[in-house]
Short mmCIF file of N, CA, C and O in Angstrom, two decimals:
data_model
loop_
_atom_site.label_atom_id
_atom_site.label_comp_id
_atom_site.label_asym_id
_atom_site.label_seq_id
_atom_site.Cartn_x
_atom_site.Cartn_y
_atom_site.Cartn_z
N MET A 8 116.57 106.55 87.75
CA MET A 8 116.07 106.60 89.12
C MET A 8 114.76 107.37 89.16
O MET A 8 114.53 108.28 88.38
N THR A 9 113.93 107.03 90.09
CA THR A 9 112.62 107.63 90.26
C THR A 9 112.71 109.08 90.71
O THR A 9 113.57 109.43 91.51
N ASP A 10 111.80 109.89 90.20
CA ASP A 10 111.69 111.25 90.71
C ASP A 10 111.04 111.20 92.08
O ASP A 10 110.07 110.46 92.29
N ILE A 11 111.57 111.99 92.98
CA ILE A 11 111.06 112.04 94.35
C ILE A 11 110.70 113.49 94.66
O ILE A 11 111.44 114.40 94.33
N THR A 12 109.57 113.67 95.32
CA THR A 12 109.14 114.99 95.76
C THR A 12 108.97 114.96 97.27
O THR A 12 108.40 114.01 97.80
N ILE A 13 109.45 116.00 97.92
CA ILE A 13 109.23 116.15 99.36
C ILE A 13 108.55 117.48 99.61
O ILE A 13 108.98 118.52 99.11
N PHE A 14 107.43 117.42 100.33
CA PHE A 14 106.77 118.63 100.81
C PHE A 14 107.41 118.93 102.15
O PHE A 14 107.22 118.20 103.12
N HIS A 15 108.21 119.98 102.16
CA HIS A 15 109.20 120.23 103.21
C HIS A 15 108.95 121.54 103.95
O HIS A 15 108.49 122.51 103.36
N ASN A 16 109.28 121.53 105.23
CA ASN A 16 109.26 122.74 106.06
C ASN A 16 110.65 122.84 106.69
O ASN A 16 111.03 122.00 107.52
N THR A 17 111.40 123.86 106.31
CA THR A 17 112.78 124.00 106.78
C THR A 17 112.89 124.17 108.29
O THR A 17 113.93 123.89 108.86
N ARG A 18 111.82 124.59 108.94
CA ARG A 18 111.86 124.81 110.39
C ARG A 18 111.57 123.53 111.19
O ARG A 18 111.67 123.53 112.40
N CYS A 19 111.22 122.47 110.52
CA CYS A 19 110.84 121.22 111.18
C CYS A 19 112.02 120.24 111.19
O CYS A 19 112.57 119.91 110.14
N SER A 20 112.41 119.78 112.36
CA SER A 20 113.56 118.87 112.46
C SER A 20 113.29 117.54 111.77
O SER A 20 114.19 116.97 111.14
N LYS A 21 112.07 117.02 111.83
CA LYS A 21 111.75 115.76 111.16
C LYS A 21 111.82 115.94 109.64
O LYS A 21 112.28 115.05 108.92
N SER A 22 111.39 117.09 109.18
CA SER A 22 111.44 117.36 107.75
C SER A 22 112.89 117.47 107.29
O SER A 22 113.26 116.93 106.25
N ARG A 23 113.71 118.15 108.05
CA ARG A 23 115.13 118.28 107.69
C ARG A 23 115.82 116.92 107.71
O ARG A 23 116.62 116.60 106.82
N ALA A 24 115.51 116.09 108.70
CA ALA A 24 116.12 114.76 108.78
C ALA A 24 115.67 113.88 107.61
O ALA A 24 116.48 113.14 107.04
N THR A 25 114.40 113.98 107.25
CA THR A 25 113.89 113.20 106.11
C THR A 25 114.56 113.65 104.82
O THR A 25 114.98 112.82 104.01
N LEU A 26 114.69 114.95 104.65
CA LEU A 26 115.35 115.48 103.46
C LEU A 26 116.78 114.99 103.37
O LEU A 26 117.23 114.57 102.30
N ALA A 27 117.49 114.98 104.47
CA ALA A 27 118.88 114.50 104.48
C ALA A 27 118.97 113.03 104.07
O ALA A 27 119.85 112.65 103.29
N LEU A 28 118.04 112.21 104.55
CA LEU A 28 118.01 110.79 104.16
C LEU A 28 117.80 110.63 102.65
O LEU A 28 118.46 109.81 102.02
N ILE A 29 116.88 111.41 102.12
CA ILE A 29 116.57 111.30 100.69
C ILE A 29 117.73 111.81 99.85
O ILE A 29 118.06 111.21 98.83
N GLU A 30 118.33 112.90 100.26
CA GLU A 30 119.43 113.47 99.49
C GLU A 30 120.60 112.49 99.37
O GLU A 30 121.32 112.51 98.38
N ASP A 31 120.75 111.61 100.35
CA ASP A 31 121.79 110.59 100.29
C ASP A 31 121.47 109.51 99.26
O ASP A 31 122.35 108.76 98.84
N LYS A 32 120.20 109.41 98.86
CA LYS A 32 119.76 108.33 97.98
C LYS A 32 119.57 108.72 96.52
O LYS A 32 119.53 107.86 95.66
N THR A 33 119.39 110.02 96.25
CA THR A 33 119.02 110.41 94.88
C THR A 33 119.42 111.84 94.55
O THR A 33 119.61 112.65 95.44
N ASP A 34 119.53 112.08 93.26
CA ASP A 34 119.70 113.45 92.76
C ASP A 34 118.41 113.94 92.11
O ASP A 34 118.29 115.12 91.79
N ASN A 35 117.46 113.04 91.92
CA ASN A 35 116.19 113.36 91.28
C ASN A 35 115.17 113.79 92.33
O ASN A 35 114.18 113.11 92.56
N LEU A 36 115.43 114.92 92.95
CA LEU A 36 114.63 115.34 94.08
C LEU A 36 114.05 116.73 93.83
O LEU A 36 114.76 117.65 93.47
N THR A 37 112.75 116.84 94.05
CA THR A 37 112.06 118.12 94.00
C THR A 37 111.66 118.47 95.42
O THR A 37 110.97 117.69 96.08
N ILE A 38 112.11 119.63 95.87
CA ILE A 38 111.79 120.09 97.23
C ILE A 38 110.74 121.18 97.11
O ILE A 38 110.96 122.19 96.45
N VAL A 39 109.60 120.96 97.76
CA VAL A 39 108.50 121.92 97.74
C VAL A 39 108.35 122.50 99.15
O VAL A 39 108.03 121.77 100.08
N ASP A 40 108.62 123.78 99.28
CA ASP A 40 108.37 124.48 100.54
C ASP A 40 106.86 124.74 100.57
O ASP A 40 106.38 125.73 100.04
N TYR A 41 106.13 123.81 101.17
CA TYR A 41 104.68 123.85 101.05
C TYR A 41 104.04 125.00 101.81
O TYR A 41 102.88 125.33 101.56
N LEU A 42 104.77 125.65 102.70
CA LEU A 42 104.21 126.83 103.36
C LEU A 42 104.20 128.03 102.41
O LEU A 42 103.31 128.87 102.48
N LYS A 43 105.18 128.08 101.51
CA LYS A 43 105.24 129.16 100.51
C LYS A 43 104.51 128.78 99.23
O LYS A 43 103.98 129.64 98.54
N ASN A 44 104.52 127.50 98.90
CA ASN A 44 103.89 126.99 97.67
C ASN A 44 103.00 125.80 98.03
O ASN A 44 103.37 124.65 97.79
N PRO A 45 101.84 126.07 98.61
CA PRO A 45 100.97 124.97 99.05
C PRO A 45 100.49 124.12 97.88
O PRO A 45 100.40 124.60 96.75
N PRO A 46 100.20 122.86 98.15
CA PRO A 46 99.65 122.00 97.09
C PRO A 46 98.28 122.50 96.66
O PRO A 46 97.59 123.19 97.41
N THR A 47 97.91 122.14 95.45
CA THR A 47 96.57 122.46 94.96
C THR A 47 95.58 121.48 95.59
O THR A 47 95.98 120.47 96.21
N LEU A 48 94.32 121.73 95.38
CA LEU A 48 93.29 120.82 95.86
C LEU A 48 93.49 119.43 95.27
O LEU A 48 93.41 118.42 95.97
N ALA A 49 93.78 119.37 93.97
CA ALA A 49 94.00 118.08 93.31
C ALA A 49 95.21 117.37 93.89
O ALA A 49 95.17 116.16 94.14
N GLU A 50 96.30 118.10 94.11
CA GLU A 50 97.50 117.49 94.69
C GLU A 50 97.23 116.98 96.09
O GLU A 50 97.64 115.87 96.46
N LEU A 51 96.56 117.79 96.89
CA LEU A 51 96.26 117.40 98.26
C LEU A 51 95.36 116.17 98.29
O LEU A 51 95.60 115.23 99.06
N SER A 52 94.36 116.15 97.44
CA SER A 52 93.46 114.98 97.37
C SER A 52 94.22 113.74 96.93
O SER A 52 94.00 112.65 97.47
N ASN A 53 95.14 113.90 95.98
CA ASN A 53 95.96 112.78 95.52
C ASN A 53 96.86 112.26 96.64
O ASN A 53 97.00 111.05 96.82
N ILE A 54 97.47 113.16 97.38
CA ILE A 54 98.35 112.77 98.48
C ILE A 54 97.56 111.96 99.51
O ILE A 54 98.00 110.91 99.97
N ILE A 55 96.37 112.43 99.85
CA ILE A 55 95.53 111.73 100.83
C ILE A 55 95.21 110.33 100.32
O ILE A 55 95.28 109.35 101.07
N ALA A 56 94.88 110.21 99.03
CA ALA A 56 94.58 108.91 98.45
C ALA A 56 95.81 108.01 98.46
O ALA A 56 95.72 106.82 98.82
N LEU A 57 96.97 108.55 98.07
CA LEU A 57 98.20 107.75 98.04
C LEU A 57 98.60 107.27 99.43
O LEU A 57 99.18 106.19 99.58
N LEU A 58 98.29 108.07 100.43
CA LEU A 58 98.60 107.66 101.81
C LEU A 58 97.62 106.61 102.32
O LEU A 58 97.85 105.98 103.35
N GLY A 59 96.51 106.43 101.59
CA GLY A 59 95.51 105.45 102.01
C GLY A 59 94.61 105.98 103.12
O GLY A 59 93.95 105.21 103.80
N PHE A 60 94.58 107.29 103.28
CA PHE A 60 93.75 107.90 104.31
C PHE A 60 92.30 107.94 103.85
O PHE A 60 92.02 108.11 102.66
N THR A 61 91.39 107.83 104.79
CA THR A 61 89.97 107.89 104.48
C THR A 61 89.38 109.26 104.76
O THR A 61 88.24 109.54 104.40
N SER A 62 90.17 110.13 105.40
CA SER A 62 89.71 111.48 105.71
C SER A 62 90.88 112.45 105.61
O SER A 62 92.02 112.11 105.96
N ALA A 63 90.58 113.67 105.18
CA ALA A 63 91.59 114.72 105.14
C ALA A 63 92.14 115.00 106.54
O ALA A 63 93.29 115.38 106.71
N ARG A 64 91.32 114.78 107.55
CA ARG A 64 91.74 115.03 108.93
C ARG A 64 93.00 114.23 109.30
O ARG A 64 93.81 114.65 110.10
N GLN A 65 93.17 113.06 108.68
CA GLN A 65 94.33 112.22 108.98
C GLN A 65 95.64 112.87 108.54
O GLN A 65 96.70 112.47 108.99
N LEU A 66 95.56 113.87 107.68
CA LEU A 66 96.73 114.59 107.21
C LEU A 66 96.91 115.92 107.92
O LEU A 66 97.81 116.67 107.65
N MET A 67 96.06 116.19 108.89
CA MET A 67 96.07 117.48 109.56
C MET A 67 96.88 117.44 110.86
O MET A 67 96.84 116.45 111.58
N ARG A 68 97.54 118.56 111.12
CA ARG A 68 98.25 118.78 112.38
C ARG A 68 97.22 119.34 113.36
O ARG A 68 97.00 120.54 113.41
N THR A 69 96.62 118.44 114.13
CA THR A 69 95.51 118.84 115.01
C THR A 69 95.96 119.62 116.24
O THR A 69 95.13 120.20 116.93
N GLY A 70 97.25 119.69 116.48
CA GLY A 70 97.75 120.45 117.62
C GLY A 70 98.03 121.91 117.30
O GLY A 70 98.35 122.69 118.20
N GLU A 71 97.89 122.29 116.04
CA GLU A 71 98.14 123.68 115.65
C GLU A 71 97.04 124.59 116.20
O GLU A 71 95.87 124.22 116.23
N ALA A 72 97.42 125.80 116.59
CA ALA A 72 96.47 126.77 117.13
C ALA A 72 95.33 127.06 116.15
O ALA A 72 94.17 127.16 116.55
N VAL A 73 95.66 127.16 114.87
CA VAL A 73 94.65 127.46 113.86
C VAL A 73 93.60 126.34 113.77
O VAL A 73 92.43 126.60 113.47
N TYR A 74 93.99 125.11 114.06
CA TYR A 74 93.05 123.99 114.07
C TYR A 74 91.97 124.25 115.13
O TYR A 74 90.78 124.07 114.88
N LYS A 75 92.42 124.69 116.29
CA LYS A 75 91.48 124.98 117.37
C LYS A 75 90.67 126.25 117.08
O LYS A 75 89.46 126.28 117.30
N GLU A 76 91.35 127.28 116.55
CA GLU A 76 90.68 128.55 116.24
C GLU A 76 89.53 128.34 115.24
O GLU A 76 88.48 128.96 115.37
N LEU A 77 89.76 127.49 114.26
CA LEU A 77 88.75 127.24 113.23
C LEU A 77 87.75 126.17 113.65
O LEU A 77 86.86 125.83 112.88
N GLN A 78 87.93 125.64 114.86
CA GLN A 78 87.04 124.60 115.40
C GLN A 78 86.92 123.42 114.45
O GLN A 78 85.83 122.88 114.22
N LEU A 79 88.06 123.00 113.92
CA LEU A 79 88.06 121.92 112.93
C LEU A 79 87.77 120.55 113.53
O LEU A 79 87.37 119.64 112.81
N SER A 80 87.92 120.41 114.83
CA SER A 80 87.61 119.12 115.44
C SER A 80 86.11 118.81 115.31
O SER A 80 85.72 117.64 115.34
N GLU A 81 85.31 119.84 115.13
CA GLU A 81 83.87 119.67 114.98
C GLU A 81 83.44 119.56 113.52
O GLU A 81 82.30 119.20 113.23
N GLU A 82 84.34 119.88 112.59
CA GLU A 82 84.01 119.89 111.17
C GLU A 82 83.94 118.47 110.61
O GLU A 82 84.85 117.68 110.80
N GLN A 83 82.86 118.15 109.93
CA GLN A 83 82.68 116.82 109.34
C GLN A 83 82.76 116.84 107.82
O GLN A 83 82.90 115.79 107.19
N ASP A 84 82.65 118.01 107.22
CA ASP A 84 82.64 118.15 105.77
C ASP A 84 84.07 118.06 105.23
O ASP A 84 84.92 118.91 105.53
N GLU A 85 84.34 117.03 104.45
CA GLU A 85 85.69 116.81 103.90
C GLU A 85 86.15 118.00 103.06
O GLU A 85 87.32 118.37 103.09
N LYS A 86 85.25 118.60 102.31
CA LYS A 86 85.62 119.75 101.48
C LYS A 86 86.10 120.91 102.35
O LYS A 86 87.04 121.62 102.00
N GLN A 87 85.46 121.08 103.49
CA GLN A 87 85.85 122.16 104.40
C GLN A 87 87.21 121.87 105.04
O GLN A 87 88.02 122.78 105.24
N LEU A 88 87.48 120.60 105.35
CA LEU A 88 88.78 120.23 105.92
C LEU A 88 89.89 120.47 104.89
O LEU A 88 90.95 121.01 105.23
N LEU A 89 89.63 120.08 103.65
CA LEU A 89 90.61 120.32 102.59
C LEU A 89 90.84 121.81 102.39
O LEU A 89 91.99 122.26 102.27
N GLN A 90 89.76 122.57 102.38
CA GLN A 90 89.89 124.01 102.18
C GLN A 90 90.68 124.65 103.32
O GLN A 90 91.47 125.55 103.10
N ALA A 91 90.47 124.16 104.53
CA ALA A 91 91.22 124.69 105.67
C ALA A 91 92.72 124.46 105.49
O ALA A 91 93.53 125.34 105.80
N MET A 92 93.10 123.30 104.96
CA MET A 92 94.52 123.03 104.72
C MET A 92 95.06 123.88 103.58
O MET A 92 96.22 124.33 103.63
N LEU A 93 94.25 124.11 102.56
CA LEU A 93 94.69 124.97 101.45
C LEU A 93 94.87 126.41 101.92
O LEU A 93 95.83 127.08 101.53
N ASP A 94 93.96 126.88 102.77
CA ASP A 94 94.02 128.25 103.28
C ASP A 94 95.09 128.41 104.36
O ASP A 94 95.60 129.51 104.56
N ASN A 95 95.40 127.32 105.05
CA ASN A 95 96.35 127.34 106.17
C ASN A 95 97.29 126.15 106.05
O ASN A 95 97.15 125.15 106.77
N PRO A 96 98.26 126.20 105.13
CA PRO A 96 99.11 125.04 104.88
C PRO A 96 99.86 124.55 106.11
O PRO A 96 100.30 123.40 106.16
N LYS A 97 99.95 125.38 107.13
CA LYS A 97 100.57 124.97 108.40
C LYS A 97 99.85 123.75 108.99
O LYS A 97 100.42 122.98 109.75
N LEU A 98 98.60 123.56 108.59
CA LEU A 98 97.80 122.44 109.09
C LEU A 98 98.21 121.10 108.47
O LEU A 98 97.82 120.05 108.97
N ILE A 99 98.96 121.13 107.38
CA ILE A 99 99.33 119.90 106.69
C ILE A 99 100.49 119.22 107.41
O ILE A 99 101.52 119.85 107.67
N GLU A 100 100.32 117.95 107.71
CA GLU A 100 101.38 117.18 108.36
C GLU A 100 102.61 117.18 107.46
O GLU A 100 102.50 117.25 106.25
N ARG A 101 103.75 117.07 108.08
CA ARG A 101 105.00 117.13 107.34
C ARG A 101 106.02 116.16 107.90
O ARG A 101 105.87 115.77 109.06
N PRO A 102 107.01 115.85 107.13
CA PRO A 102 107.14 116.03 105.70
C PRO A 102 106.39 114.93 104.95
O PRO A 102 106.19 113.85 105.49
N ILE A 103 106.00 115.21 103.74
CA ILE A 103 105.36 114.22 102.88
C ILE A 103 106.29 113.94 101.72
O ILE A 103 106.78 114.86 101.08
N VAL A 104 106.54 112.66 101.47
CA VAL A 104 107.40 112.26 100.37
C VAL A 104 106.57 111.47 99.36
O VAL A 104 105.81 110.58 99.74
N LEU A 105 106.74 111.82 98.09
CA LEU A 105 106.09 111.12 96.98
C LEU A 105 107.16 110.46 96.14
O LEU A 105 108.12 111.12 95.73
N ALA A 106 107.02 109.15 95.90
CA ALA A 106 107.96 108.41 95.06
C ALA A 106 107.32 107.11 94.62
O ALA A 106 106.56 106.48 95.37
N ASN A 107 107.61 106.70 93.40
CA ASN A 107 107.14 105.41 92.89
C ASN A 107 105.62 105.24 92.99
O ASN A 107 105.13 104.16 93.29
N GLY A 108 104.88 106.33 92.78
CA GLY A 108 103.43 106.26 92.84
C GLY A 108 102.89 106.05 94.23
O GLY A 108 101.73 105.65 94.40
N LYS A 109 103.69 106.33 95.24
CA LYS A 109 103.28 106.16 96.63
C LYS A 109 103.60 107.43 97.41
O LYS A 109 104.35 108.29 96.94
N ALA A 110 103.04 107.52 98.60
CA ALA A 110 103.31 108.65 99.49
C ALA A 110 103.57 108.12 100.88
O ALA A 110 103.06 107.06 101.27
N LYS A 111 104.36 108.86 101.61
CA LYS A 111 104.67 108.49 103.00
C LYS A 111 104.96 109.76 103.78
O LYS A 111 105.57 110.69 103.26
N ILE A 112 104.54 109.78 105.02
CA ILE A 112 104.87 110.88 105.92
C ILE A 112 106.15 110.50 106.66
O ILE A 112 106.26 109.38 107.16
N GLY A 113 107.09 111.41 106.71
CA GLY A 113 108.38 111.14 107.33
C GLY A 113 108.38 111.24 108.84
O GLY A 113 109.14 112.00 109.42
N ARG A 114 107.56 110.47 109.47
CA ARG A 114 107.50 110.41 110.94
C ARG A 114 107.43 108.95 111.35
O ARG A 114 106.34 108.37 111.28
N PRO A 115 108.52 108.34 111.70
CA PRO A 115 109.89 108.87 111.76
C PRO A 115 110.47 109.02 110.35
O PRO A 115 109.95 108.40 109.39
N PRO A 116 111.54 109.79 110.21
CA PRO A 116 112.11 110.04 108.90
C PRO A 116 112.42 108.77 108.11
O PRO A 116 112.20 108.72 106.90
N GLU A 117 112.89 107.73 108.77
CA GLU A 117 113.26 106.48 108.10
C GLU A 117 112.09 105.78 107.42
O GLU A 117 112.28 104.96 106.55
N SER A 118 110.87 106.13 107.82
CA SER A 118 109.70 105.46 107.24
C SER A 118 109.59 105.70 105.74
O SER A 118 109.02 104.89 105.02
N VAL A 119 110.14 106.81 105.24
CA VAL A 119 110.04 107.10 103.81
C VAL A 119 110.90 106.18 102.97
O VAL A 119 110.67 106.06 101.76
N LEU A 120 111.86 105.54 103.57
CA LEU A 120 112.76 104.66 102.82
C LEU A 120 112.00 103.50 102.19
O LEU A 120 112.44 102.94 101.18
N THR A 121 110.85 103.15 102.73
CA THR A 121 110.06 102.02 102.21
C THR A 121 109.48 102.30 100.82
O THR A 121 109.09 101.37 100.13
N ILE A 122 109.39 103.57 100.42
CA ILE A 122 108.83 103.88 99.10
C ILE A 122 109.87 104.34 98.10
O ILE A 122 109.55 104.57 96.94
N LEU A 123 111.11 104.45 98.52
CA LEU A 123 112.16 104.91 97.60
C LEU A 123 112.66 103.79 96.74
O LEU A 123 112.64 102.65 97.07
#
């Protein structure tokens, strides 16, 4: 069976629901608490590419207070957007599931089933 990784936030109901769906399907699961262990720049860039996003902003939680505090809505530099997510992992949308060379955001949680 394929190895599956979930970038998970235990305080998020969608993340918990996605994790429960995956746990029913596999034992080959790596759970990454991305708030405590944020992805590297390379991992984050890879996730964005696997999701088919054209901008780091598409992976950002734009409703977070830190997004507004850092005035990221005005930022156009992709490197700065990536750095903001690395410095403030709370900005990263969740949950993210990696499986079979693909990535999916678990919103809704069932959407990740398409890559398992």
